Every structure is written in C-alpha cells, then in structure tokens.
mmCIF file of C-alpha atoms in Angstrom:
data_model
loop_
_atom_site.group_PDB
_atom_site.id
_atom_site.type_symbol
_atom_site.label_atom_id
_atom_site.label_comp_id
_atom_site.label_asym_id
_atom_site.label_seq_id
_atom_site.Cartn_x
_atom_site.Cartn_y
_atom_site.Cartn_z
ATOM 1 C CA UNK A 1495 -46.211 -27.205 143.693
ATOM 2 C CA UNK A 1496 -42.976 -25.306 144.234
ATOM 3 C CA UNK A 1497 -40.827 -26.270 147.205
ATOM 4 C CA UNK A 1498 -39.897 -23.153 149.217
ATOM 5 C CA UNK A 1499 -37.198 -25.063 151.120
ATOM 6 C CA UNK A 1500 -34.341 -24.253 148.712
ATOM 7 C CA UNK A 1501 -35.147 -20.524 148.819
ATOM 8 C CA UNK A 1502 -35.303 -20.479 152.620
ATOM 9 C CA UNK A 1503 -32.020 -22.406 152.806
ATOM 10 C CA UNK A 1504 -30.421 -20.018 150.302
ATOM 11 C CA UNK A 1505 -31.256 -16.911 152.319
ATOM 12 C CA UNK A 1506 -30.228 -18.615 155.554
ATOM 13 C CA UNK A 1507 -26.859 -19.440 153.984
ATOM 14 C CA UNK A 1508 -26.462 -15.903 152.599
ATOM 15 C CA UNK A 1509 -27.336 -14.298 155.949
ATOM 16 C CA UNK A 1510 -24.972 -16.452 158.025
ATOM 17 C CA UNK A 1511 -22.171 -16.056 155.476
ATOM 18 C CA UNK A 1512 -22.573 -12.272 155.354
ATOM 19 C CA UNK A 1513 -22.571 -11.880 159.151
ATOM 20 C CA UNK A 1514 -19.374 -13.931 159.465
ATOM 21 C CA UNK A 1515 -17.789 -12.026 156.574
ATOM 22 C CA UNK A 1516 -18.481 -8.713 158.314
ATOM 23 C CA UNK A 1517 -16.688 -9.999 161.426
ATOM 24 C CA UNK A 1518 -13.721 -11.359 159.457
ATOM 25 C CA UNK A 1519 -13.672 -8.876 156.585
ATOM 26 C CA UNK A 1520 -13.386 -5.597 158.505
ATOM 27 C CA UNK A 1521 -10.099 -6.377 160.332
ATOM 28 C CA UNK A 1522 -8.661 -8.009 157.208
ATOM 29 C CA UNK A 1523 -9.612 -4.996 155.065
ATOM 30 C CA UNK A 1524 -8.128 -2.661 157.679
ATOM 31 C CA UNK A 1525 -4.850 -4.576 157.637
ATOM 32 C CA UNK A 1526 -4.721 -4.610 153.831
ATOM 33 C CA UNK A 1527 -5.517 -0.899 153.632
ATOM 34 C CA UNK A 1528 -2.747 0.243 155.980
ATOM 35 C CA UNK A 1529 -0.187 -2.550 156.205
ATOM 36 C CA UNK A 1530 3.262 -2.194 154.663
ATOM 37 C CA UNK A 1531 4.126 -5.848 155.188
ATOM 38 C CA UNK A 1532 6.035 -7.670 152.467
ATOM 39 C CA UNK A 1533 3.440 -10.435 152.439
ATOM 40 C CA UNK A 1534 0.583 -7.987 151.750
ATOM 41 C CA UNK A 1535 0.580 -8.681 147.952
ATOM 42 C CA UNK A 1536 0.366 -12.417 148.650
ATOM 43 C CA UNK A 1537 -2.606 -11.977 150.994
ATOM 44 C CA UNK A 1538 -4.326 -9.657 148.514
ATOM 45 C CA UNK A 1539 -3.815 -12.234 145.779
ATOM 46 C CA UNK A 1540 -5.252 -15.048 147.898
ATOM 47 C CA UNK A 1541 -8.265 -12.934 148.861
ATOM 48 C CA UNK A 1542 -8.915 -11.965 145.235
ATOM 49 C CA UNK A 1543 -8.497 -15.400 143.666
ATOM 50 C CA UNK A 1544 -12.202 -16.373 143.943
ATOM 51 C CA UNK A 1545 -12.943 -13.466 141.584
ATOM 52 C CA UNK A 1546 -11.095 -15.119 138.698
ATOM 53 C CA UNK A 1547 -10.991 -18.822 139.557
ATOM 54 C CA UNK A 1548 -13.698 -20.997 138.011
ATOM 55 C CA UNK A 1549 -16.051 -21.967 140.855
ATOM 56 C CA UNK A 1550 -15.568 -25.657 140.081
ATOM 57 C CA UNK A 1551 -11.794 -25.327 140.593
ATOM 58 C CA UNK A 1552 -12.245 -23.712 143.985
ATOM 59 C CA UNK A 1553 -15.001 -26.198 144.812
ATOM 60 C CA UNK A 1554 -12.805 -29.152 143.869
ATOM 61 C CA UNK A 1555 -9.906 -28.113 146.103
ATOM 62 C CA UNK A 1556 -12.251 -27.336 148.980
ATOM 63 C CA UNK A 1557 -13.822 -30.767 148.486
ATOM 64 C CA UNK A 1558 -10.364 -32.349 148.712
ATOM 65 C CA UNK A 1559 -9.476 -30.261 151.798
ATOM 66 C CA UNK A 1560 -12.775 -30.959 153.567
ATOM 67 C CA UNK A 1561 -12.734 -34.690 152.827
ATOM 68 C CA UNK A 1562 -12.247 -36.951 155.893
ATOM 69 C CA UNK A 1563 -9.351 -38.565 154.021
ATOM 70 C CA UNK A 1564 -7.378 -35.286 154.130
ATOM 71 C CA UNK A 1565 -5.434 -34.133 157.191
ATOM 72 C CA UNK A 1566 -7.596 -31.035 157.684
ATOM 73 C CA UNK A 1567 -10.902 -32.795 157.092
ATOM 74 C CA UNK A 1568 -9.917 -35.658 159.372
ATOM 75 C CA UNK A 1569 -8.847 -33.243 162.133
ATOM 76 C CA UNK A 1570 -12.155 -31.344 161.921
ATOM 77 C CA UNK A 1571 -14.063 -34.610 161.974
ATOM 78 C CA UNK A 1572 -12.099 -36.219 164.817
ATOM 79 C CA UNK A 1573 -11.600 -33.271 167.179
ATOM 80 C CA UNK A 1574 -14.610 -31.052 166.495
ATOM 81 C CA UNK A 1575 -17.017 -33.706 165.273
ATOM 82 C CA UNK A 1576 -17.899 -31.662 162.211
ATOM 83 C CA UNK A 1577 -18.427 -33.130 158.758
ATOM 84 C CA UNK A 1578 -17.809 -30.447 156.149
ATOM 85 C CA UNK A 1579 -18.599 -32.193 152.882
ATOM 86 C CA UNK A 1580 -22.264 -32.613 151.986
ATOM 87 C CA UNK A 1581 -23.319 -30.526 155.003
ATOM 88 C CA UNK A 1582 -24.691 -27.038 155.594
ATOM 89 C CA UNK A 1583 -21.646 -26.173 157.721
ATOM 90 C CA UNK A 1584 -19.407 -26.998 154.770
ATOM 91 C CA UNK A 1585 -21.501 -24.733 152.555
ATOM 92 C CA UNK A 1586 -21.038 -21.868 155.024
ATOM 93 C CA UNK A 1587 -17.241 -22.213 155.091
ATOM 94 C CA UNK A 1588 -17.051 -22.573 151.309
ATOM 95 C CA UNK A 1589 -19.314 -19.530 150.852
ATOM 96 C CA UNK A 1590 -17.164 -17.447 153.197
ATOM 97 C CA UNK A 1591 -14.063 -18.229 151.141
ATOM 98 C CA UNK A 1592 -15.860 -17.726 147.818
ATOM 99 C CA UNK A 1593 -17.479 -14.395 148.776
ATOM 100 C CA UNK A 1594 -14.559 -12.999 150.807
ATOM 101 C CA UNK A 1595 -13.306 -10.533 148.154
ATOM 102 C CA UNK A 1596 -16.778 -9.045 147.773
ATOM 103 C CA UNK A 1597 -16.669 -7.986 151.417
ATOM 104 C CA UNK A 1598 -12.994 -7.133 151.792
ATOM 105 C CA UNK A 1599 -12.272 -5.141 148.641
ATOM 106 C CA UNK A 1600 -14.980 -2.435 148.990
ATOM 107 C CA UNK A 1601 -14.067 -1.871 152.649
ATOM 108 C CA UNK A 1602 -10.349 -1.849 151.860
ATOM 109 C CA UNK A 1603 -10.875 0.725 149.101
ATOM 110 C CA UNK A 1604 -13.046 2.844 151.390
ATOM 111 C CA UNK A 1605 -10.449 2.854 154.166
ATOM 112 C CA UNK A 1606 -7.558 3.519 151.786
ATOM 113 C CA UNK A 1607 -9.456 6.489 150.321
ATOM 114 C CA UNK A 1608 -9.922 8.261 153.655
ATOM 115 C CA UNK A 1609 -7.659 11.231 154.469
ATOM 116 C CA UNK A 1610 -4.745 10.218 156.705
ATOM 117 C CA UNK A 1611 -5.642 13.066 159.060
ATOM 118 C CA UNK A 1612 -8.615 11.102 160.410
ATOM 119 C CA UNK A 1613 -6.425 8.365 161.792
ATOM 120 C CA UNK A 1614 -3.600 10.661 162.876
ATOM 121 C CA UNK A 1615 -5.934 13.010 164.761
ATOM 122 C CA UNK A 1616 -7.512 10.078 166.579
ATOM 123 C CA UNK A 1617 -4.126 8.740 167.649
ATOM 124 C CA UNK A 1618 -3.034 12.198 168.830
ATOM 125 C CA UNK A 1619 -6.138 12.309 171.038
ATOM 126 C CA UNK A 1620 -5.027 9.032 172.590
ATOM 127 C CA UNK A 1621 -7.574 6.751 170.959
ATOM 128 C CA UNK A 1622 -6.695 3.096 170.420
ATOM 129 C CA UNK A 1623 -6.592 1.434 167.010
ATOM 130 C CA UNK A 1624 -9.871 -0.373 167.728
ATOM 131 C CA UNK A 1625 -11.634 2.821 168.791
ATOM 132 C CA UNK A 1626 -10.231 4.667 165.776
ATOM 133 C CA UNK A 1627 -11.478 1.954 163.440
ATOM 134 C CA UNK A 1628 -14.997 1.616 164.842
ATOM 135 C CA UNK A 1629 -15.652 5.201 165.945
ATOM 136 C CA UNK A 1630 -13.795 7.233 163.319
ATOM 137 C CA UNK A 1631 -12.969 5.264 160.173
ATOM 138 C CA UNK A 1632 -15.931 2.937 159.636
ATOM 139 C CA UNK A 1633 -18.602 5.640 160.122
ATOM 140 C CA UNK A 1634 -16.931 7.572 157.298
ATOM 141 C CA UNK A 1635 -17.077 4.694 154.813
ATOM 142 C CA UNK A 1636 -20.756 3.698 155.178
ATOM 143 C CA UNK A 1637 -21.246 3.337 151.391
ATOM 144 C CA UNK A 1638 -18.278 0.951 151.177
ATOM 145 C CA UNK A 1639 -19.584 -1.058 154.127
ATOM 146 C CA UNK A 1640 -23.051 -1.280 152.631
ATOM 147 C CA UNK A 1641 -21.609 -2.279 149.270
ATOM 148 C CA UNK A 1642 -19.531 -5.042 150.848
ATOM 149 C CA UNK A 1643 -22.472 -6.410 152.829
ATOM 150 C CA UNK A 1644 -24.894 -6.357 149.911
ATOM 151 C CA UNK A 1645 -22.475 -7.767 147.344
ATOM 152 C CA UNK A 1646 -21.510 -10.601 149.697
ATOM 153 C CA UNK A 1647 -25.157 -11.417 150.373
ATOM 154 C CA UNK A 1648 -26.161 -11.267 146.703
ATOM 155 C CA UNK A 1649 -23.108 -13.238 145.578
ATOM 156 C CA UNK A 1650 -23.846 -16.008 148.062
ATOM 157 C CA UNK A 1651 -27.418 -16.210 146.789
ATOM 158 C CA UNK A 1652 -26.136 -16.815 143.256
ATOM 159 C CA UNK A 1653 -23.556 -19.505 144.067
ATOM 160 C CA UNK A 1654 -23.753 -22.721 142.068
ATOM 161 C CA UNK A 1655 -20.468 -24.439 141.253
ATOM 162 C CA UNK A 1656 -18.939 -24.250 144.720
ATOM 163 C CA UNK A 1657 -22.097 -25.276 146.583
ATOM 164 C CA UNK A 1658 -22.677 -28.163 144.189
ATOM 165 C CA UNK A 1659 -19.146 -29.501 144.679
ATOM 166 C CA UNK A 1660 -19.171 -29.145 148.476
ATOM 167 C CA UNK A 1661 -22.813 -29.737 149.349
ATOM 168 C CA UNK A 1662 -24.187 -31.875 146.588
ATOM 169 C CA UNK A 1663 -27.968 -31.935 146.361
ATOM 170 C CA UNK A 1664 -29.469 -32.929 149.708
ATOM 171 C CA UNK A 1665 -33.003 -31.556 150.268
ATOM 172 C CA UNK A 1666 -33.269 -29.488 153.431
ATOM 173 C CA UNK A 1667 -29.507 -29.634 154.001
ATOM 174 C CA UNK A 1668 -27.570 -28.408 150.952
ATOM 175 C CA UNK A 1669 -30.111 -27.992 148.152
ATOM 176 C CA UNK A 1670 -30.090 -24.235 147.632
ATOM 177 C CA UNK A 1671 -32.114 -22.324 145.028
ATOM 178 C CA UNK A 1672 -29.458 -22.423 142.299
ATOM 179 C CA UNK A 1673 -29.286 -26.223 142.586
ATOM 180 C CA UNK A 1674 -33.089 -26.440 142.599
ATOM 181 C CA UNK A 1675 -33.233 -24.424 139.355
ATOM 182 C CA UNK A 1676 -30.736 -26.776 137.740
ATOM 183 C CA UNK A 1677 -32.751 -29.804 138.874
ATOM 184 C CA UNK A 1678 -35.997 -28.381 137.506
ATOM 185 C CA UNK A 1679 -34.415 -27.577 134.144
ATOM 186 C CA UNK A 1680 -33.005 -31.100 133.915
ATOM 187 C CA UNK A 1681 -36.479 -32.470 134.673
ATOM 188 C CA UNK A 1682 -37.945 -30.127 132.008
ATOM 189 C CA UNK A 1683 -40.035 -28.369 134.665
ATOM 190 C CA UNK A 1684 -39.463 -24.961 133.134
ATOM 191 C CA UNK A 1685 -42.370 -23.281 134.928
ATOM 192 C CA UNK A 1686 -40.974 -24.116 138.359
ATOM 193 C CA UNK A 1687 -37.440 -23.201 137.273
ATOM 194 C CA UNK A 1688 -38.794 -19.895 135.991
ATOM 195 C CA UNK A 1689 -40.521 -19.199 139.317
ATOM 196 C CA UNK A 1690 -37.327 -19.826 141.292
ATOM 197 C CA UNK A 1691 -35.361 -17.688 138.834
ATOM 198 C CA UNK A 1692 -37.819 -14.795 138.876
ATOM 199 C CA UNK A 1693 -37.814 -14.686 142.679
ATOM 200 C CA UNK A 1694 -34.015 -14.587 142.806
ATOM 201 C CA UNK A 1695 -33.885 -12.053 139.972
ATOM 202 C CA UNK A 1696 -36.378 -9.727 141.667
ATOM 203 C CA UNK A 1697 -34.728 -9.942 145.089
ATOM 204 C CA UNK A 1698 -31.240 -9.381 143.679
ATOM 205 C CA UNK A 1699 -32.451 -6.432 141.590
ATOM 206 C CA UNK A 1700 -34.073 -4.690 144.561
ATOM 207 C CA UNK A 1701 -31.071 -5.358 146.800
ATOM 208 C CA UNK A 1702 -28.682 -3.774 144.314
ATOM 209 C CA UNK A 1703 -31.082 -0.939 143.544
ATOM 210 C CA UNK A 1704 -31.268 -0.153 147.250
ATOM 211 C CA UNK A 1705 -27.472 0.042 147.430
ATOM 212 C CA UNK A 1706 -27.268 2.501 144.544
ATOM 213 C CA UNK A 1707 -30.092 4.646 145.925
ATOM 214 C CA UNK A 1708 -28.721 4.715 149.465
ATOM 215 C CA UNK A 1709 -25.140 5.332 148.381
ATOM 216 C CA UNK A 1710 -26.238 8.007 145.919
ATOM 217 C CA UNK A 1711 -28.208 9.814 148.610
ATOM 218 C CA UNK A 1712 -25.324 9.531 151.071
ATOM 219 C CA UNK A 1713 -22.840 11.003 148.616
ATOM 220 C CA UNK A 1714 -25.200 13.863 147.753
ATOM 221 C CA UNK A 1715 -25.510 14.623 151.459
ATOM 222 C CA UNK A 1716 -21.738 14.865 151.625
ATOM 223 C CA UNK A 1717 -21.718 17.130 148.606
ATOM 224 C CA UNK A 1718 -19.664 14.775 146.442
#
C-alpha cells in the first residue's frame, strides 16, 4: 500500500516555502527592479545562481553551513535551539534559497515593465513607497505575481538533490515525494513509484495549465 506521508509532507513544504518566498521575494524584486546600486549585479547573480548550479553543489554547501560544526550552524543550534540538518526546518530554509529566483525574477520583470508614470503619479499624490507598491504596482502585475507563486510552488514540489543533501530520508520528517520515488525505484517497486510520479505529474500539469489560462485571460482583458 502506498504511503501518503511523503506527498503530504511535499505539499506542506511547498506551501510554507511559497508563503515565505512571497514575503521575502516582493521587496527584493522591487529593489532589484528600481535600484541603481553598484551591488545590484552581485545580488542578481546570487539570486539567480540556483538556476544554473547543480542541486547537489548547492545542497553540499548548505549542508556544510547548517552543520553544528560550522559557525552559523552552531549559532543557530546554541542560541535558537534549531537543528537545520536532517530536519523539516532545514528543508524549508534550503527550499527558500533554491526556489528564490522562481519568485523574484517574474515579479522583478513585471515591475520593471510597468510605465514609470504609475510610480511617479503615486508619489506626486503623496503616497508612500509601501502604498505605491501594494496599491498601485502589484495590482498591475498580477500575471507576474501568479507566475512567481506557481513556479515557486511547483519547483519546490520537484526538488530532489537539495532536499536529499539537507534532509536525508527520514519518514515523516524529511522524506518528501521525490525521495520516496527514488526509494521505490531502488527497491524495484515500480508500481508504487509510478503512482507517486503520476500524482506529481498530474498536479504539476494542472497547476501550470491554470497559470497559462488565467494569465491568458487576464492579458486578453487588458487588450494585449
């Protein structure tokens, strides 16, 4: 009988990661879209690195950083009482870093593509930067926001290398669906592996299809 635990854990991880990425990604994307700072290219590079780095490379360095033997890992363990390696909390932090560009880049592109008059008119009317962002700019880039949210969620669902390096394979704690599929294939349980895979395939397909349908309808409404 198939264990539904890995699937439930996967969607829990994806949901928590996506919510945190929305909170962190919007201000970061705003800064990247409008900043003229000299360090902007460096920040953009750091944000984009998970797109091209092999997941095992990123996972390895996160494993080293999160280890209690490292300064950061020891500080987290001693002062916050949080163990990051082989824990769900570690998976969340690793997933946030790994999926960050999938949230930031669509929102950044959406903001950068807006006419400058939107922001200028808001400032002339005495609106603050926060009000301008949440009341004027973000409502005009709904497709970019939706794309960022959905891509981050779907990307987290499909993680393997990073979650394996950070979380290992602990049932109920770090054993997500991608790890469960790998385990079933190794055990030659192809039927169970196929069931896990089909569920993830179907859910990912419908999530992405929804994005294209919603964004297509939104753009038609705008006459684009």
